[in-house]
Amino acid sequence: MIKLIISSLLTFLFSCEPISKDVVINKIEQTKENIVEEIKVKSEIIKEDKKISNDKIFYLVGDPYYIEGVKYIPEEDYLYSKVGLATFYDKELHNHITANNDLNKVTELLGRHKTLPLPSIVKITNLENGLSLTIKIVDRHNDNASIIQVSRKVAQLLRFYKNKITKARVEILTDPSKQWKNVTMSINDADFNNTVESAPTELVSISDIDENIGITKDDVVQETPIELAMEEVVSYELYLYVNNFNNYQEIQNIVKEIGLKEKFSSESTANIYKLIIGPIDNKIANKLVSTFISKGYKETELILK
């Protein structure tokens, strides 16, 4: 493109009255500078467009990934219901950009999950006191021991903030999750902005507007109440299952190596042995899981029963 413009410029110059060589060179240099500047401007416009596009929240299932060698496969599972441990995150993740470009806040009803789509809506129940509420899953978390990590506010409302960890049930809410999927996919559709701009409008005289229609003092200052429910408390005990031992002697060796003090037993099926530890306290679960994973036993699972 630059060569074509310069060629045209030279043709024009030499078809006119004689001009000095210095003038021609100056004209060429000025033209090149103008072209370079125009390219820079267009590049900035493209970058800004991409930045605006990247500011949108998008729907994400994601690829398989690993946490300390343990593989997780994200998927759409609208039958998801699982019991396990719940932990919480604090100010270290406040205003943190999530995997699907959402904004994490410790002051809102949010959570992080290893496999559910982003965003998803789930019901989380604290099995130790029966309290439950609905939250939005906005990010992935990197803890093998817990099934969910919630915001500080959720931990406070479910009353396990001081203990830092609790036994919990997580159930996906199908219809709200699908609605969020549709919304996030729609706002990233290429025609979304065009649809909004082309929506029919009607000119309204300012004098026709009643400033008090439907507005009350409570509407202005009162937030939507949080729906905190109470369920019957069922007692659960926590066990750690470690799979894929070759024989009972291998189990004895690892138990001795790590200095295990908790009660344990073993099971075998088709010459594959399983170590069962428990019941164990919530607070040592994460340490035990990490210990076995670091020793090469990736198939560990915390079970409530």
PDB file of C-alpha atoms in Angstrom:
ATOM      1  CA  MET A   1       0.000   0.000   0.000  1.00  0.00           C
ATOM      2  CA  ILE A   2       2.801   2.399   0.937  1.00  0.00           C
ATOM      3  CA  LYS A   3       4.676   1.650  -2.296  1.00  0.00           C
ATOM      4  CA  LEU A   4       1.538   2.367  -4.348  1.00  0.00           C
ATOM      5  CA  ILE A   5       0.961   5.731  -2.679  1.00  0.00           C
ATOM      6  CA  ILE A   6       4.600   6.743  -3.070  1.00  0.00           C
ATOM      7  CA  SER A   7       4.553   5.694  -6.734  1.00  0.00           C
ATOM      8  CA  SER A   8       1.411   7.740  -7.364  1.00  0.00           C
ATOM      9  CA  LEU A   9       2.950  10.683  -5.567  1.00  0.00           C
ATOM     10  CA  LEU A  10       6.092  10.526  -7.710  1.00  0.00           C
ATOM     11  CA  THR A  11       4.043  10.305 -10.883  1.00  0.00           C
ATOM     12  CA  PHE A  12       2.067  13.354  -9.874  1.00  0.00           C
ATOM     13  CA  LEU A  13       5.136  15.339  -8.879  1.00  0.00           C
ATOM     14  CA  PHE A  14       7.099  14.651 -12.030  1.00  0.00           C
ATOM     15  CA  SER A  15       4.101  15.376 -14.237  1.00  0.00           C
ATOM     16  CA  CYS A  16       4.006  18.923 -12.904  1.00  0.00           C
ATOM     17  CA  GLU A  17       6.569  21.703 -12.991  1.00  0.00           C
ATOM     18  CA  PRO A  18      10.168  20.777 -12.092  1.00  0.00           C
ATOM     19  CA  ILE A  19      10.714  20.427  -8.330  1.00  0.00           C
ATOM     20  CA  SER A  20      13.967  20.046  -6.452  1.00  0.00           C
ATOM     21  CA  LYS A  21      15.076  16.614  -5.231  1.00  0.00           C
ATOM     22  CA  ASP A  22      14.940  17.749  -1.567  1.00  0.00           C
ATOM     23  CA  VAL A  23      11.294  18.743  -1.897  1.00  0.00           C
ATOM     24  CA  VAL A  24      10.428  15.351  -3.392  1.00  0.00           C
ATOM     25  CA  ILE A  25      12.231  13.503  -0.594  1.00  0.00           C
ATOM     26  CA  ASN A  26      10.498  15.619   2.062  1.00  0.00           C
ATOM     27  CA  LYS A  27       7.112  14.921   0.487  1.00  0.00           C
ATOM     28  CA  ILE A  28       7.812  11.184   0.450  1.00  0.00           C
ATOM     29  CA  GLU A  29       8.935  11.156   4.094  1.00  0.00           C
ATOM     30  CA  GLN A  30       5.897  13.169   5.157  1.00  0.00           C
ATOM     31  CA  THR A  31       3.602  10.763   3.323  1.00  0.00           C
ATOM     32  CA  LYS A  32       5.233   7.755   4.999  1.00  0.00           C
ATOM     33  CA  GLU A  33       4.844   9.379   8.430  1.00  0.00           C
ATOM     34  CA  ASN A  34       1.156  10.061   7.769  1.00  0.00           C
ATOM     35  CA  ILE A  35       0.584   6.450   6.725  1.00  0.00           C
ATOM     36  CA  VAL A  36       2.380   5.072   9.792  1.00  0.00           C
ATOM     37  CA  GLU A  37       0.347   7.350  12.052  1.00  0.00           C
ATOM     38  CA  GLU A  38      -2.900   6.229  10.412  1.00  0.00           C
ATOM     39  CA  ILE A  39      -1.954   2.581  10.924  1.00  0.00           C
ATOM     40  CA  LYS A  40      -1.244   3.280  14.615  1.00  0.00           C
ATOM     41  CA  VAL A  41      -4.633   4.947  15.054  1.00  0.00           C
ATOM     42  CA  LYS A  42      -6.444   2.037  13.410  1.00  0.00           C
ATOM     43  CA  SER A  43      -4.500  -0.435  15.562  1.00  0.00           C
ATOM     44  CA  GLU A  44      -5.560   1.400  18.711  1.00  0.00           C
ATOM     45  CA  ILE A  45      -9.187   1.301  17.566  1.00  0.00           C
ATOM     46  CA  ILE A  46      -8.937  -2.461  17.011  1.00  0.00           C
ATOM     47  CA  LYS A  47      -7.335  -2.932  20.452  1.00  0.00           C
ATOM     48  CA  GLU A  48     -10.072  -0.865  22.081  1.00  0.00           C
ATOM     49  CA  ASP A  49     -12.763  -2.896  20.325  1.00  0.00           C
ATOM     50  CA  LYS A  50     -11.172  -6.096  21.622  1.00  0.00           C
ATOM     51  CA  LYS A  51     -10.948  -4.618  25.110  1.00  0.00           C
ATOM     52  CA  ILE A  52     -14.633  -3.758  25.074  1.00  0.00           C
ATOM     53  CA  SER A  53     -15.469  -7.245  23.826  1.00  0.00           C
ATOM     54  CA  ASN A  54     -13.305  -8.850  26.509  1.00  0.00           C
ATOM     55  CA  ASP A  55     -15.143  -6.932  29.230  1.00  0.00           C
ATOM     56  CA  LYS A  56     -18.232  -9.096  28.661  1.00  0.00           C
ATOM     57  CA  ILE A  57     -19.043 -12.043  30.884  1.00  0.00           C
ATOM     58  CA  PHE A  58     -19.192 -15.223  28.813  1.00  0.00           C
ATOM     59  CA  TYR A  59     -20.478 -18.765  29.301  1.00  0.00           C
ATOM     60  CA  LEU A  60     -17.692 -21.231  30.046  1.00  0.00           C
ATOM     61  CA  VAL A  61     -17.541 -24.979  30.518  1.00  0.00           C
ATOM     62  CA  GLY A  62     -13.807 -25.257  29.884  1.00  0.00           C
ATOM     63  CA  ASP A  63     -11.212 -27.923  29.151  1.00  0.00           C
ATOM     64  CA  PRO A  64      -9.968 -30.656  31.508  1.00  0.00           C
ATOM     65  CA  TYR A  65      -7.306 -29.425  33.935  1.00  0.00           C
ATOM     66  CA  TYR A  66      -5.203 -30.660  36.844  1.00  0.00           C
ATOM     67  CA  ILE A  67      -4.805 -29.704  40.500  1.00  0.00           C
ATOM     68  CA  GLU A  68      -1.655 -31.272  41.986  1.00  0.00           C
ATOM     69  CA  GLY A  69      -1.853 -34.027  39.380  1.00  0.00           C
ATOM     70  CA  VAL A  70      -5.568 -34.762  39.929  1.00  0.00           C
ATOM     71  CA  LYS A  71      -7.613 -34.408  36.746  1.00  0.00           C
ATOM     72  CA  TYR A  72     -10.929 -32.533  36.633  1.00  0.00           C
ATOM     73  CA  ILE A  73     -13.303 -32.483  33.665  1.00  0.00           C
ATOM     74  CA  PRO A  74     -15.738 -29.527  33.591  1.00  0.00           C
ATOM     75  CA  GLU A  75     -19.159 -30.400  32.173  1.00  0.00           C
ATOM     76  CA  GLU A  76     -22.811 -29.427  32.022  1.00  0.00           C
ATOM     77  CA  ASP A  77     -24.372 -31.644  34.665  1.00  0.00           C
ATOM     78  CA  TYR A  78     -27.920 -30.569  35.471  1.00  0.00           C
ATOM     79  CA  LEU A  79     -28.335 -33.522  37.845  1.00  0.00           C
ATOM     80  CA  TYR A  80     -25.351 -32.504  39.980  1.00  0.00           C
ATOM     81  CA  SER A  81     -25.831 -33.119  43.706  1.00  0.00           C
ATOM     82  CA  LYS A  82     -22.919 -33.892  45.971  1.00  0.00           C
ATOM     83  CA  VAL A  83     -21.962 -33.772  49.635  1.00  0.00           C
ATOM     84  CA  GLY A  84     -18.490 -32.900  50.820  1.00  0.00           C
ATOM     85  CA  LEU A  85     -16.531 -30.093  52.415  1.00  0.00           C
ATOM     86  CA  ALA A  86     -17.081 -26.386  51.821  1.00  0.00           C
ATOM     87  CA  THR A  87     -14.485 -23.691  52.473  1.00  0.00           C
ATOM     88  CA  PHE A  88     -14.501 -19.954  51.808  1.00  0.00           C
ATOM     89  CA  TYR A  89     -12.302 -17.272  50.291  1.00  0.00           C
ATOM     90  CA  ASP A  90     -11.705 -13.824  51.704  1.00  0.00           C
ATOM     91  CA  LYS A  91     -10.327 -10.469  50.559  1.00  0.00           C
ATOM     92  CA  GLU A  92      -7.474 -12.081  48.583  1.00  0.00           C
ATOM     93  CA  LEU A  93     -10.012 -12.729  45.796  1.00  0.00           C
ATOM     94  CA  HIS A  94     -12.123  -9.590  46.178  1.00  0.00           C
ATOM     95  CA  ASN A  95     -12.613  -7.853  42.794  1.00  0.00           C
ATOM     96  CA  HIS A  96     -10.683 -10.699  41.156  1.00  0.00           C
ATOM     97  CA  ILE A  97     -11.482 -11.332  37.471  1.00  0.00           C
ATOM     98  CA  THR A  98     -12.830 -14.864  37.095  1.00  0.00           C
ATOM     99  CA  ALA A  99     -12.226 -17.498  34.416  1.00  0.00           C
ATOM    100  CA  ASN A 100     -15.290 -16.321  32.466  1.00  0.00           C
ATOM    101  CA  ASN A 101     -14.542 -12.606  32.888  1.00  0.00           C
ATOM    102  CA  ASP A 102     -16.946 -12.095  35.776  1.00  0.00           C
ATOM    103  CA  LEU A 103     -15.988 -10.147  38.894  1.00  0.00           C
ATOM    104  CA  ASN A 104     -15.562 -12.022  42.146  1.00  0.00           C
ATOM    105  CA  LYS A 105     -16.653 -10.256  45.323  1.00  0.00           C
ATOM    106  CA  VAL A 106     -16.433 -11.558  48.876  1.00  0.00           C
ATOM    107  CA  THR A 107     -19.460  -9.429  49.801  1.00  0.00           C
ATOM    108  CA  GLU A 108     -21.880 -11.171  47.421  1.00  0.00           C
ATOM    109  CA  LEU A 109     -23.535 -14.593  47.241  1.00  0.00           C
ATOM    110  CA  LEU A 110     -20.933 -16.231  45.022  1.00  0.00           C
ATOM    111  CA  GLY A 111     -18.901 -19.412  44.877  1.00  0.00           C
ATOM    112  CA  ARG A 112     -16.144 -21.303  43.059  1.00  0.00           C
ATOM    113  CA  HIS A 113     -16.473 -24.859  41.761  1.00  0.00           C
ATOM    114  CA  LYS A 114     -14.144 -27.279  39.970  1.00  0.00           C
ATOM    115  CA  THR A 115     -16.429 -28.657  37.240  1.00  0.00           C
ATOM    116  CA  LEU A 116     -19.789 -26.872  36.960  1.00  0.00           C
ATOM    117  CA  PRO A 117     -20.278 -24.391  34.080  1.00  0.00           C
ATOM    118  CA  LEU A 118     -19.632 -20.698  34.684  1.00  0.00           C
ATOM    119  CA  PRO A 119     -22.022 -19.237  35.607  1.00  0.00           C
ATOM    120  CA  SER A 120     -24.243 -21.798  37.355  1.00  0.00           C
ATOM    121  CA  ILE A 121     -26.797 -21.410  40.121  1.00  0.00           C
ATOM    122  CA  VAL A 122     -26.592 -23.831  43.035  1.00  0.00           C
ATOM    123  CA  LYS A 123     -28.206 -24.417  46.377  1.00  0.00           C
ATOM    124  CA  ILE A 124     -25.670 -24.936  49.149  1.00  0.00           C
ATOM    125  CA  THR A 125     -26.676 -26.409  52.501  1.00  0.00           C
ATOM    126  CA  ASN A 126     -24.572 -26.399  55.642  1.00  0.00           C
ATOM    127  CA  LEU A 127     -25.159 -29.965  56.839  1.00  0.00           C
ATOM    128  CA  GLU A 128     -23.970 -29.115  60.339  1.00  0.00           C
ATOM    129  CA  ASN A 129     -26.766 -26.618  61.070  1.00  0.00           C
ATOM    130  CA  GLY A 130     -29.311 -27.030  58.243  1.00  0.00           C
ATOM    131  CA  LEU A 131     -28.944 -23.499  56.839  1.00  0.00           C
ATOM    132  CA  SER A 132     -29.121 -23.199  53.051  1.00  0.00           C
ATOM    133  CA  LEU A 133     -29.209 -20.515  50.379  1.00  0.00           C
ATOM    134  CA  THR A 134     -28.850 -20.011  46.633  1.00  0.00           C
ATOM    135  CA  ILE A 135     -25.596 -18.693  45.161  1.00  0.00           C
ATOM    136  CA  LYS A 136     -23.983 -18.167  41.766  1.00  0.00           C
ATOM    137  CA  ILE A 137     -20.866 -20.093  40.728  1.00  0.00           C
ATOM    138  CA  VAL A 138     -18.492 -17.645  39.022  1.00  0.00           C
ATOM    139  CA  ASP A 139     -15.050 -19.247  39.029  1.00  0.00           C
ATOM    140  CA  ARG A 140     -12.878 -22.351  39.398  1.00  0.00           C
ATOM    141  CA  HIS A 141     -11.085 -23.200  42.635  1.00  0.00           C
ATOM    142  CA  ASN A 142      -7.907 -25.155  43.224  1.00  0.00           C
ATOM    143  CA  ASP A 143      -8.516 -27.231  46.345  1.00  0.00           C
ATOM    144  CA  ASN A 144      -8.683 -31.021  46.020  1.00  0.00           C
ATOM    145  CA  ALA A 145     -10.263 -31.526  49.441  1.00  0.00           C
ATOM    146  CA  SER A 146     -13.385 -29.341  49.184  1.00  0.00           C
ATOM    147  CA  ILE A 147     -16.200 -29.585  46.643  1.00  0.00           C
ATOM    148  CA  ILE A 148     -16.947 -25.855  46.746  1.00  0.00           C
ATOM    149  CA  GLN A 149     -15.393 -22.604  47.890  1.00  0.00           C
ATOM    150  CA  VAL A 150     -17.788 -19.769  48.732  1.00  0.00           C
ATOM    151  CA  SER A 151     -17.448 -16.064  49.394  1.00  0.00           C
ATOM    152  CA  ARG A 152     -16.928 -14.715  52.896  1.00  0.00           C
ATOM    153  CA  LYS A 153     -20.517 -13.453  52.967  1.00  0.00           C
ATOM    154  CA  VAL A 154     -21.900 -16.910  52.192  1.00  0.00           C
ATOM    155  CA  ALA A 155     -19.731 -18.425  54.932  1.00  0.00           C
ATOM    156  CA  GLN A 156     -21.032 -15.829  57.383  1.00  0.00           C
ATOM    157  CA  LEU A 157     -24.673 -16.429  56.456  1.00  0.00           C
ATOM    158  CA  LEU A 158     -24.274 -20.205  56.669  1.00  0.00           C
ATOM    159  CA  ARG A 159     -22.434 -19.691  59.977  1.00  0.00           C
ATOM    160  CA  PHE A 160     -19.176 -21.477  59.316  1.00  0.00           C
ATOM    161  CA  TYR A 161     -16.991 -18.376  58.915  1.00  0.00           C
ATOM    162  CA  LYS A 162     -15.268 -18.876  62.277  1.00  0.00           C
ATOM    163  CA  ASN A 163     -14.648 -22.598  61.720  1.00  0.00           C
ATOM    164  CA  LYS A 164     -13.403 -21.934  58.147  1.00  0.00           C
ATOM    165  CA  ILE A 165     -14.782 -25.275  56.872  1.00  0.00           C
ATOM    166  CA  THR A 166     -18.021 -27.264  57.053  1.00  0.00           C
ATOM    167  CA  LYS A 167     -19.802 -30.315  55.702  1.00  0.00           C
ATOM    168  CA  ALA A 168     -22.097 -29.232  52.876  1.00  0.00           C
ATOM    169  CA  ARG A 169     -24.411 -30.373  50.132  1.00  0.00           C
ATOM    170  CA  VAL A 170     -24.225 -28.666  46.724  1.00  0.00           C
ATOM    171  CA  GLU A 171     -27.123 -29.072  44.276  1.00  0.00           C
ATOM    172  CA  ILE A 172     -27.380 -27.413  40.883  1.00  0.00           C
ATOM    173  CA  LEU A 173     -30.618 -25.528  40.176  1.00  0.00           C
ATOM    174  CA  THR A 174     -31.388 -26.474  36.584  1.00  0.00           C
ATOM    175  CA  ASP A 175     -33.758 -23.759  35.352  1.00  0.00           C
ATOM    176  CA  PRO A 176     -31.888 -20.743  36.814  1.00  0.00           C
ATOM    177  CA  SER A 177     -28.587 -22.168  35.541  1.00  0.00           C
ATOM    178  CA  LYS A 178     -29.969 -22.563  32.017  1.00  0.00           C
ATOM    179  CA  GLN A 179     -31.372 -19.026  32.159  1.00  0.00           C
ATOM    180  CA  TRP A 180     -27.938 -17.642  33.072  1.00  0.00           C
ATOM    181  CA  LYS A 181     -26.435 -19.669  30.239  1.00  0.00           C
ATOM    182  CA  ASN A 182     -28.866 -18.120  27.752  1.00  0.00           C
ATOM    183  CA  VAL A 183     -28.244 -14.603  29.054  1.00  0.00           C
ATOM    184  CA  THR A 184     -24.442 -14.810  28.956  1.00  0.00           C
ATOM    185  CA  MET A 185     -24.462 -16.382  25.502  1.00  0.00           C
ATOM    186  CA  SER A 186     -26.893 -13.735  24.210  1.00  0.00           C
ATOM    187  CA  ILE A 187     -24.818 -10.744  25.313  1.00  0.00           C
ATOM    188  CA  ASN A 188     -21.846 -12.162  23.417  1.00  0.00           C
ATOM    189  CA  ASP A 189     -23.850 -12.705  20.243  1.00  0.00           C
ATOM    190  CA  ALA A 190     -22.614 -10.569  17.334  1.00  0.00           C
ATOM    191  CA  ASP A 191     -26.102  -9.102  16.815  1.00  0.00           C
ATOM    192  CA  PHE A 192     -26.747  -8.286  20.488  1.00  0.00           C
ATOM    193  CA  ASN A 193     -25.833  -4.580  20.295  1.00  0.00           C
ATOM    194  CA  ASN A 194     -27.663  -4.174  16.997  1.00  0.00           C
ATOM    195  CA  THR A 195     -30.778  -5.698  18.539  1.00  0.00           C
ATOM    196  CA  VAL A 196     -30.661  -3.269  21.446  1.00  0.00           C
ATOM    197  CA  GLU A 197     -30.071  -0.249  19.217  1.00  0.00           C
ATOM    198  CA  SER A 198     -32.883  -1.192  16.835  1.00  0.00           C
ATOM    199  CA  ALA A 199     -35.466  -1.688  19.583  1.00  0.00           C
ATOM    200  CA  PRO A 200     -38.523   0.547  18.961  1.00  0.00           C
ATOM    201  CA  THR A 201     -38.727   3.674  21.075  1.00  0.00           C
ATOM    202  CA  GLU A 202     -41.428   6.219  21.702  1.00  0.00           C
ATOM    203  CA  LEU A 203     -40.982   9.938  22.281  1.00  0.00           C
ATOM    204  CA  VAL A 204     -42.461  10.936  25.627  1.00  0.00           C
ATOM    205  CA  SER A 205     -42.993  14.466  26.836  1.00  0.00           C
ATOM    206  CA  ILE A 206     -41.355  15.213  30.169  1.00  0.00           C
ATOM    207  CA  SER A 207     -44.650  16.617  31.410  1.00  0.00           C
ATOM    208  CA  ASP A 208     -46.263  13.193  30.830  1.00  0.00           C
ATOM    209  CA  ILE A 209     -43.983  11.488  33.338  1.00  0.00           C
ATOM    210  CA  ASP A 210     -45.153  11.067  36.909  1.00  0.00           C
ATOM    211  CA  GLU A 211     -41.969  11.012  38.996  1.00  0.00           C
ATOM    212  CA  ASN A 212     -43.702   9.126  41.810  1.00  0.00           C
ATOM    213  CA  ILE A 213     -45.230   6.251  39.816  1.00  0.00           C
ATOM    214  CA  GLY A 214     -44.328   2.956  41.507  1.00  0.00           C
ATOM    215  CA  ILE A 215     -41.586   4.548  43.629  1.00  0.00           C
ATOM    216  CA  THR A 216     -41.648   4.274  47.404  1.00  0.00           C
ATOM    217  CA  LYS A 217     -39.118   4.967  50.099  1.00  0.00           C
ATOM    218  CA  ASP A 218     -38.689   1.238  50.699  1.00  0.00           C
ATOM    219  CA  ASP A 219     -37.966   0.646  46.995  1.00  0.00           C
ATOM    220  CA  VAL A 220     -35.083   3.096  47.128  1.00  0.00           C
ATOM    221  CA  VAL A 221     -33.299   2.053  50.297  1.00  0.00           C
ATOM    222  CA  GLN A 222     -34.220  -1.598  50.831  1.00  0.00           C
ATOM    223  CA  GLU A 223     -32.203  -4.419  49.265  1.00  0.00           C
ATOM    224  CA  THR A 224     -33.751  -7.662  48.052  1.00  0.00           C
ATOM    225  CA  PRO A 225     -33.984  -9.904  51.133  1.00  0.00           C
ATOM    226  CA  ILE A 226     -31.722 -12.950  51.232  1.00  0.00           C
ATOM    227  CA  GLU A 227     -33.682 -16.202  51.208  1.00  0.00           C
ATOM    228  CA  LEU A 228     -31.961 -18.191  53.932  1.00  0.00           C
ATOM    229  CA  ALA A 229     -33.732 -21.512  54.508  1.00  0.00           C
ATOM    230  CA  MET A 230     -33.503 -24.041  57.311  1.00  0.00           C
ATOM    231  CA  GLU A 231     -33.491 -27.800  56.729  1.00  0.00           C
ATOM    232  CA  GLU A 232     -33.486 -30.764  59.069  1.00  0.00           C
ATOM    233  CA  VAL A 233     -30.012 -31.500  60.373  1.00  0.00           C
ATOM    234  CA  VAL A 234     -28.699 -34.981  59.571  1.00  0.00           C
ATOM    235  CA  SER A 235     -25.516 -36.170  61.240  1.00  0.00           C
ATOM    236  CA  TYR A 236     -22.693 -37.109  58.840  1.00  0.00           C
ATOM    237  CA  GLU A 237     -19.220 -38.426  59.513  1.00  0.00           C
ATOM    238  CA  LEU A 238     -16.271 -37.700  57.227  1.00  0.00           C
ATOM    239  CA  TYR A 239     -14.074 -40.435  55.731  1.00  0.00           C
ATOM    240  CA  LEU A 240     -11.147 -40.349  53.340  1.00  0.00           C
ATOM    241  CA  TYR A 241     -10.977 -43.055  50.670  1.00  0.00           C
ATOM    242  CA  VAL A 242      -7.620 -43.671  49.003  1.00  0.00           C
ATOM    243  CA  ASN A 243      -7.767 -46.038  46.028  1.00  0.00           C
ATOM    244  CA  ASN A 244      -5.456 -48.157  43.880  1.00  0.00           C
ATOM    245  CA  PHE A 245      -3.158 -49.947  46.302  1.00  0.00           C
ATOM    246  CA  ASN A 246      -1.622 -53.146  44.953  1.00  0.00           C
ATOM    247  CA  ASN A 247      -1.757 -55.065  48.227  1.00  0.00           C
ATOM    248  CA  TYR A 248      -2.345 -54.725  51.944  1.00  0.00           C
ATOM    249  CA  GLN A 249       1.368 -54.434  52.666  1.00  0.00           C
ATOM    250  CA  GLU A 250       1.518 -51.284  50.539  1.00  0.00           C
ATOM    251  CA  ILE A 251      -1.225 -49.798  52.708  1.00  0.00           C
ATOM    252  CA  GLN A 252       0.698 -50.662  55.864  1.00  0.00           C
ATOM    253  CA  ASN A 253       3.844 -49.081  54.456  1.00  0.00           C
ATOM    254  CA  ILE A 254       2.214 -45.737  53.556  1.00  0.00           C
ATOM    255  CA  VAL A 255       0.343 -45.565  56.881  1.00  0.00           C
ATOM    256  CA  LYS A 256       3.645 -45.989  58.709  1.00  0.00           C
ATOM    257  CA  GLU A 257       5.477 -43.559  56.421  1.00  0.00           C
ATOM    258  CA  ILE A 258       3.080 -40.650  56.986  1.00  0.00           C
ATOM    259  CA  GLY A 259       2.572 -41.428  60.685  1.00  0.00           C
ATOM    260  CA  LEU A 260      -1.196 -41.811  60.384  1.00  0.00           C
ATOM    261  CA  LYS A 261      -2.893 -41.554  63.795  1.00  0.00           C
ATOM    262  CA  GLU A 262      -6.530 -41.803  62.690  1.00  0.00           C
ATOM    263  CA  LYS A 263      -8.470 -45.062  62.551  1.00  0.00           C
ATOM    264  CA  PHE A 264      -8.305 -46.876  59.231  1.00  0.00           C
ATOM    265  CA  SER A 265      -9.481 -50.018  57.496  1.00  0.00           C
ATOM    266  CA  SER A 266      -9.119 -51.525  54.038  1.00  0.00           C
ATOM    267  CA  GLU A 267     -11.198 -53.155  51.321  1.00  0.00           C
ATOM    268  CA  SER A 268     -10.235 -55.130  48.237  1.00  0.00           C
ATOM    269  CA  THR A 269     -11.948 -55.820  44.925  1.00  0.00           C
ATOM    270  CA  ALA A 270     -10.301 -57.844  42.140  1.00  0.00           C
ATOM    271  CA  ASN A 271      -6.874 -57.469  43.773  1.00  0.00           C
ATOM    272  CA  ILE A 272      -7.234 -53.664  43.992  1.00  0.00           C
ATOM    273  CA  TYR A 273      -6.984 -52.405  47.578  1.00  0.00           C
ATOM    274  CA  LYS A 274      -8.631 -49.342  49.087  1.00  0.00           C
ATOM    275  CA  LEU A 275      -7.631 -47.501  52.262  1.00  0.00           C
ATOM    276  CA  ILE A 276     -10.468 -46.011  54.322  1.00  0.00           C
ATOM    277  CA  ILE A 277      -9.550 -43.478  57.004  1.00  0.00           C
ATOM    278  CA  GLY A 278     -12.032 -42.146  59.514  1.00  0.00           C
ATOM    279  CA  PRO A 279     -14.117 -40.772  60.815  1.00  0.00           C
ATOM    280  CA  ILE A 280     -11.871 -37.705  60.622  1.00  0.00           C
ATOM    281  CA  ASP A 281     -12.156 -34.071  61.639  1.00  0.00           C
ATOM    282  CA  ASN A 282     -12.957 -31.481  58.965  1.00  0.00           C
ATOM    283  CA  LYS A 283      -9.824 -29.488  59.713  1.00  0.00           C
ATOM    284  CA  ILE A 284      -7.330 -32.278  58.981  1.00  0.00           C
ATOM    285  CA  ALA A 285      -9.042 -33.442  55.780  1.00  0.00           C
ATOM    286  CA  ASN A 286      -7.194 -31.077  53.454  1.00  0.00           C
ATOM    287  CA  LYS A 287      -3.807 -32.007  54.935  1.00  0.00           C
ATOM    288  CA  LEU A 288      -4.509 -35.736  54.577  1.00  0.00           C
ATOM    289  CA  VAL A 289      -5.654 -35.373  50.964  1.00  0.00           C
ATOM    290  CA  SER A 290      -2.564 -33.334  50.054  1.00  0.00           C
ATOM    291  CA  THR A 291      -0.291 -35.847  51.792  1.00  0.00           C
ATOM    292  CA  PHE A 292      -1.575 -38.848  49.842  1.00  0.00           C
ATOM    293  CA  ILE A 293      -1.579 -36.946  46.538  1.00  0.00           C
ATOM    294  CA  SER A 294       2.036 -35.908  47.110  1.00  0.00           C
ATOM    295  CA  LYS A 295       2.904 -39.596  47.620  1.00  0.00           C
ATOM    296  CA  GLY A 296       1.440 -40.424  44.211  1.00  0.00           C
ATOM    297  CA  TYR A 297      -2.026 -41.587  45.268  1.00  0.00           C
ATOM    298  CA  LYS A 298      -4.162 -39.312  43.086  1.00  0.00           C
ATOM    299  CA  GLU A 299      -7.441 -41.196  43.505  1.00  0.00           C
ATOM    300  CA  THR A 300      -8.510 -39.784  46.859  1.00  0.00           C
ATOM    301  CA  GLU A 301     -12.067 -38.898  47.794  1.00  0.00           C
ATOM    302  CA  LEU A 302     -13.708 -37.455  50.883  1.00  0.00           C
ATOM    303  CA  ILE A 303     -16.975 -39.222  51.653  1.00  0.00           C
ATOM    304  CA  LEU A 304     -19.742 -38.192  54.049  1.00  0.00           C
ATOM    305  CA  LYS A 305     -21.773 -41.031  55.509  1.00  0.00           C
TER     306      LYS A 305
END
